[in-house]
mmCIF file of C-alpha atoms in Angstrom:
data_model
loop_
_atom_site.group_PDB
_atom_site.id
_atom_site.type_symbol
_atom_site.label_atom_id
_atom_site.label_comp_id
_atom_site.label_asym_id
_atom_site.label_seq_id
_atom_site.Cartn_x
_atom_site.Cartn_y
_atom_site.Cartn_z
ATOM 1 C CA ASP E 1 -89.136 309.593 112.489
ATOM 2 C CA ASN E 2 -88.401 306.259 110.993
ATOM 3 C CA TYR E 3 -86.869 307.869 107.768
ATOM 4 C CA LEU E 4 -84.988 310.397 110.022
ATOM 5 C CA GLU E 5 -83.543 307.557 111.948
ATOM 6 C CA ASN E 6 -82.257 305.534 108.974
ATOM 7 C CA PHE E 7 -80.914 308.724 107.548
ATOM 8 C CA TYR E 8 -78.514 309.577 110.411
ATOM 9 C CA ARG E 9 -77.757 305.714 110.871
ATOM 10 C CA ASN E 10 -76.591 305.655 107.137
ATOM 11 C CA LEU E 11 -73.966 308.352 108.164
ATOM 12 C CA ASN E 12 -72.871 306.034 110.993
ATOM 13 C CA ILE E 13 -74.656 308.216 113.849
ATOM 14 C CA VAL E 14 -75.609 306.550 116.584
ATOM 15 C CA ASP E 15 -78.823 308.680 117.885
ATOM 16 C CA LYS E 16 -80.855 311.572 117.516
ATOM 17 C CA ASN E 17 -78.573 313.597 119.923
ATOM 18 C CA GLU E 18 -75.405 312.802 118.354
ATOM 19 C CA PHE E 19 -77.436 313.808 114.834
ATOM 20 C CA GLU E 20 -78.403 317.193 116.042
ATOM 21 C CA GLU E 21 -74.797 317.865 117.403
ATOM 22 C CA TYR E 22 -73.439 317.112 113.966
ATOM 23 C CA LEU E 23 -76.090 319.257 112.266
ATOM 24 C CA GLU E 24 -75.438 322.275 114.760
ATOM 25 C CA ASP E 25 -71.437 321.537 113.875
ATOM 26 C CA ASN E 26 -72.367 321.929 110.115
ATOM 27 C CA ASP E 27 -74.833 324.657 110.826
ATOM 28 C CA ILE E 28 -77.687 322.986 109.426
ATOM 29 C CA SER E 29 -81.123 323.088 111.357
ATOM 30 C CA LEU E 30 -83.001 319.805 112.166
ATOM 31 C CA GLU E 31 -86.297 321.310 110.744
ATOM 32 C CA TYR E 32 -84.460 321.768 107.404
ATOM 33 C CA ILE E 33 -83.511 317.942 107.288
ATOM 34 C CA GLN E 34 -87.034 316.822 108.417
ATOM 35 C CA LYS E 35 -88.548 319.076 105.668
ATOM 36 C CA LYS E 36 -86.092 317.576 102.968
ATOM 37 C CA ILE E 37 -87.038 313.997 104.162
ATOM 38 C CA GLU E 38 -90.885 314.966 104.057
ATOM 39 C CA ILE E 39 -90.415 315.956 100.430
ATOM 40 C CA GLU E 40 -88.594 312.812 99.562
ATOM 41 C CA ILE E 41 -91.465 310.904 101.018
ATOM 42 C CA LEU E 42 -94.271 312.756 99.235
ATOM 43 C CA TRP E 43 -92.228 312.556 95.944
ATOM 44 C CA ASN E 44 -91.691 308.703 96.353
ATOM 45 C CA GLN E 45 -95.260 308.224 96.778
ATOM 46 C CA LEU E 46 -95.979 310.442 93.791
ATOM 47 C CA ILE E 47 -93.765 308.298 91.528
ATOM 48 C CA TYR E 48 -95.227 305.141 93.118
ATOM 49 C CA ASP E 49 -98.972 306.338 92.392
ATOM 50 C CA ARG E 50 -98.011 307.455 88.845
ATOM 51 C CA TYR E 51 -95.847 304.536 87.720
ATOM 52 C CA PHE E 52 -96.337 301.498 89.632
ATOM 53 C CA SER E 53 -98.917 300.006 86.988
ATOM 54 C CA GLN E 54 -96.103 300.302 84.303
ATOM 55 C CA VAL E 55 -93.255 298.087 86.328
ATOM 56 C CA ASN E 56 -92.694 294.972 84.574
ATOM 57 C CA ILE E 57 -91.074 292.301 86.553
ATOM 58 C CA ASN E 58 -90.134 289.219 84.938
ATOM 59 C CA ARG E 59 -90.684 286.619 87.779
ATOM 60 C CA SER E 60 -89.640 283.686 85.683
ATOM 61 C CA GLU E 61 -86.139 285.291 85.040
ATOM 62 C CA ILE E 62 -85.960 286.147 88.847
ATOM 63 C CA LYS E 63 -86.837 282.624 89.864
ATOM 64 C CA GLU E 64 -84.229 281.136 87.791
ATOM 65 C CA LYS E 65 -81.740 283.409 89.454
ATOM 66 C CA VAL E 66 -82.852 282.319 92.957
ATOM 67 C CA LYS E 67 -82.650 278.518 91.887
ATOM 68 C CA LYS E 68 -78.998 279.268 90.867
ATOM 69 C CA LEU E 69 -78.156 280.859 94.001
ATOM 70 C CA ILE E 70 -79.890 278.089 96.121
ATOM 71 C CA SER E 71 -77.512 275.395 94.274
ATOM 72 C CA THR E 72 -74.247 277.242 95.384
ATOM 73 C CA ASN E 73 -72.608 277.087 98.748
ATOM 74 C CA LYS E 74 -71.333 280.443 98.883
ATOM 75 C CA GLN E 75 -73.122 283.917 98.130
ATOM 76 C CA LYS E 76 -70.859 286.697 97.074
ATOM 77 C CA LYS E 77 -71.688 290.369 98.140
ATOM 78 C CA TYR E 78 -70.444 293.779 97.002
ATOM 79 C CA SER E 79 -70.239 296.582 98.952
ATOM 80 C CA LEU E 80 -70.786 299.260 96.491
ATOM 81 C CA SER E 81 -70.574 303.121 96.176
ATOM 82 C CA GLU E 82 -71.977 304.942 92.869
ATOM 83 C CA ILE E 83 -71.949 308.171 90.985
ATOM 84 C CA LEU E 84 -75.079 308.353 88.680
ATOM 85 C CA PHE E 85 -75.008 311.419 86.241
ATOM 86 C CA ASP E 86 -77.026 312.406 83.070
ATOM 87 C CA LYS E 87 -75.634 313.955 79.774
ATOM 88 C CA GLU E 88 -77.304 316.651 77.514
ATOM 89 C CA ASN E 89 -74.959 315.893 74.214
ATOM 90 C CA ASN E 90 -71.767 314.124 73.582
ATOM 91 C CA SER E 91 -69.418 316.932 74.377
ATOM 92 C CA ASN E 92 -71.192 317.350 77.662
ATOM 93 C CA PHE E 93 -70.514 313.775 78.369
ATOM 94 C CA ASP E 94 -67.075 313.906 77.507
ATOM 95 C CA LYS E 95 -66.548 316.921 79.795
ATOM 96 C CA LYS E 96 -68.511 315.765 82.626
ATOM 97 C CA LEU E 97 -66.586 312.416 82.615
ATOM 98 C CA ILE E 98 -63.241 314.361 82.489
ATOM 99 C CA ASP E 99 -64.580 316.528 85.464
ATOM 100 C CA ILE E 100 -65.542 313.535 87.552
ATOM 101 C CA ASN E 101 -62.398 311.556 87.153
ATOM 102 C CA GLU E 102 -60.429 314.433 88.010
ATOM 103 C CA SER E 103 -62.458 315.217 91.045
ATOM 104 C CA ILE E 104 -62.067 311.396 92.157
ATOM 105 C CA ARG E 105 -58.515 312.067 92.078
ATOM 106 C CA GLU E 106 -58.338 315.022 93.858
ATOM 107 C CA ILE E 107 -60.970 314.710 96.497
ATOM 108 C CA GLY E 108 -62.009 311.074 96.411
ATOM 109 C CA PHE E 109 -64.717 308.910 95.203
ATOM 110 C CA ASN E 110 -67.607 309.681 97.842
ATOM 111 C CA ASN E 111 -66.721 313.283 97.935
ATOM 112 C CA THR E 112 -67.085 313.353 94.282
ATOM 113 C CA ALA E 113 -70.446 311.525 94.680
ATOM 114 C CA ASN E 114 -71.806 314.285 96.646
ATOM 115 C CA ILE E 115 -71.077 316.723 94.093
ATOM 116 C CA TYR E 116 -71.850 315.262 90.782
ATOM 117 C CA SER E 117 -74.260 312.340 91.445
ATOM 118 C CA ILE E 118 -77.712 312.781 90.906
ATOM 119 C CA SER E 119 -78.920 309.371 92.905
ATOM 120 C CA ASP E 120 -80.426 309.799 96.325
ATOM 121 C CA SER E 121 -77.252 308.061 97.422
ATOM 122 C CA ALA E 122 -75.387 311.055 96.798
ATOM 123 C CA LYS E 123 -76.035 312.480 100.100
ATOM 124 C CA PHE E 124 -74.113 309.531 101.743
ATOM 125 C CA GLY E 125 -71.354 310.129 99.647
ATOM 126 C CA GLY E 126 -72.729 307.649 97.109
ATOM 127 C CA LYS E 127 -72.799 304.828 99.502
ATOM 128 C CA VAL E 128 -75.305 301.954 98.245
ATOM 129 C CA GLY E 129 -74.365 299.274 100.734
ATOM 130 C CA TRP E 130 -74.113 295.580 100.289
ATOM 131 C CA ILE E 131 -75.659 294.136 97.209
ATOM 132 C CA GLU E 132 -75.734 290.361 96.396
ATOM 133 C CA GLU E 133 -73.939 289.436 92.996
ATOM 134 C CA GLN E 134 -77.371 287.701 91.607
ATOM 135 C CA LYS E 135 -79.185 291.236 91.946
ATOM 136 C CA LEU E 136 -76.707 292.918 89.737
ATOM 137 C CA SER E 137 -77.105 293.082 86.031
ATOM 138 C CA THR E 138 -74.663 291.010 83.684
ATOM 139 C CA LYS E 139 -73.203 294.265 82.292
ATOM 140 C CA VAL E 140 -72.536 295.734 85.496
ATOM 141 C CA LEU E 141 -71.131 292.108 86.806
ATOM 142 C CA GLU E 142 -68.649 292.008 83.764
ATOM 143 C CA GLN E 143 -66.975 294.991 84.847
ATOM 144 C CA LEU E 144 -67.021 294.417 88.715
ATOM 145 C CA LYS E 145 -65.666 291.057 88.486
ATOM 146 C CA VAL E 146 -62.534 292.320 86.869
ATOM 147 C CA LEU E 147 -61.739 294.997 89.324
ATOM 148 C CA GLU E 148 -60.396 294.861 92.859
ATOM 149 C CA ILE E 149 -61.515 296.553 96.247
ATOM 150 C CA GLY E 150 -60.961 300.158 95.696
ATOM 151 C CA GLN E 151 -61.318 300.487 91.871
ATOM 152 C CA TYR E 152 -64.278 301.878 90.203
ATOM 153 C CA THR E 153 -66.044 300.732 86.659
ATOM 154 C CA SER E 154 -66.099 302.809 83.592
ATOM 155 C CA PRO E 155 -69.568 304.528 82.755
ATOM 156 C CA ILE E 156 -72.318 302.064 82.560
ATOM 157 C CA GLN E 157 -75.562 303.107 80.635
ATOM 158 C CA ALA E 158 -78.432 303.033 82.925
ATOM 159 C CA GLY E 159 -81.556 304.154 81.003
ATOM 160 C CA SER E 160 -80.581 307.667 79.787
ATOM 161 C CA SER E 161 -78.120 308.025 82.734
ATOM 162 C CA PHE E 162 -74.522 306.846 83.245
ATOM 163 C CA LEU E 163 -73.388 304.907 86.419
ATOM 164 C CA ILE E 164 -69.791 304.459 87.721
ATOM 165 C CA LEU E 165 -69.723 301.994 90.441
ATOM 166 C CA LYS E 166 -66.816 301.713 93.237
ATOM 167 C CA ILE E 167 -66.194 298.165 95.074
ATOM 168 C CA GLU E 168 -65.620 299.187 98.653
ATOM 169 C CA GLU E 169 -65.504 295.852 100.004
ATOM 170 C CA ILE E 170 -66.250 292.110 98.855
ATOM 171 C CA LYS E 171 -67.470 289.297 101.085
ATOM 172 C CA TYR E 172 -68.697 285.750 100.813
ATOM 173 C CA GLU E 173 -71.591 284.010 103.058
ATOM 174 C CA ASN E 174 -72.927 280.937 103.435
ATOM 175 C CA ALA E 175 -75.991 280.664 101.125
ATOM 176 C CA ILE E 176 -78.603 279.638 103.361
ATOM 177 C CA ILE E 177 -81.689 280.826 101.436
ATOM 178 C CA ASN E 178 -85.621 280.825 101.907
ATOM 179 C CA GLU E 179 -86.538 280.430 98.129
ATOM 180 C CA GLU E 180 -89.863 282.394 98.693
ATOM 181 C CA GLU E 181 -88.199 285.058 100.686
ATOM 182 C CA GLU E 182 -85.349 285.613 98.598
ATOM 183 C CA LEU E 183 -87.796 285.948 95.425
ATOM 184 C CA ASN E 184 -89.693 288.697 97.038
ATOM 185 C CA LYS E 185 -86.636 290.610 98.181
ATOM 186 C CA MET E 186 -85.397 290.155 94.317
ATOM 187 C CA VAL E 187 -88.677 291.423 93.017
ATOM 188 C CA GLN E 188 -88.629 294.535 95.541
ATOM 189 C CA PHE E 189 -85.138 295.364 94.395
ATOM 190 C CA GLU E 190 -86.159 295.189 90.833
ATOM 191 C CA THR E 191 -89.186 297.217 91.324
ATOM 192 C CA ASN E 192 -87.435 300.058 93.093
ATOM 193 C CA GLU E 193 -84.922 299.997 90.492
ATOM 194 C CA GLN E 194 -87.521 300.552 87.672
ATOM 195 C CA LEU E 195 -89.319 303.152 89.820
ATOM 196 C CA GLY E 196 -85.952 304.891 90.284
ATOM 197 C CA GLN E 197 -85.622 305.269 86.471
ATOM 198 C CA PHE E 198 -89.428 306.840 86.202
ATOM 199 C CA SER E 199 -88.560 309.334 88.927
ATOM 200 C CA LYS E 200 -85.501 310.452 87.019
ATOM 201 C CA ILE E 201 -87.663 310.595 83.809
ATOM 202 C CA PHE E 202 -90.601 312.389 85.496
ATOM 203 C CA TYR E 203 -88.137 314.928 87.344
ATOM 204 C CA ARG E 204 -86.460 315.969 84.034
ATOM 205 C CA LYS E 205 -89.936 316.529 82.204
ATOM 206 C CA ILE E 206 -90.816 318.837 85.171
ATOM 207 C CA LYS E 207 -87.457 320.580 85.017
ATOM 208 C CA ILE E 208 -87.685 321.114 81.382
ATOM 209 C CA ASN E 209 -91.445 322.449 81.532
ATOM 210 C CA SER E 210 -90.627 324.543 84.563
ATOM 211 C CA PHE E 211 -89.883 328.374 84.803
ATOM 212 C CA ILE E 212 -88.290 329.549 87.703
ATOM 213 C CA ASP E 213 -88.118 333.416 88.452
ATOM 214 C CA GLU E 214 -84.982 333.933 90.611
ATOM 215 C CA LEU E 215 -85.922 337.501 91.266
#
């Protein structure tokens, strides 16, 4: 029930009744969505059980980031959307990138994320939400800092995948920060990022080794 509530609130839907009306208008059953959420929860638990011991967190590096953040008066945050995609070979990458850029021009970034992105955020139009600047990697920040709101990055390599980020909004907040709390948040963020990479790798292994008889 908590996952379901988070799901429809991410779609800016207020309550379950409104969500059921939304599903009915789009000819989707609530039971179908609940089953999808159940599968996602079980998959995430499987990935956690398999790979958590391989997560490598550099706490010293994260502590330095927190100290740097505390020393500033303002905290910069980006509201981002993403398109995460794979490539099979160079020609496939070039064609896919052309298709993605063409789709962004024709139907917009968020609709394109629904079609092309392999990230969990695809079901919300690629919307990632607000992320503090210090949580972003150096190579991501290098591109974001030269962009304006509404613009998007060129593909950024993320493990074996590629990431395109769009800036939806930027804001600055007073940096009143609890050091221990912020450290734990950053550690959790990095842990989730690494588990997400393990999830994609494991899924590809299963896909390669699976055969589905469509008959």
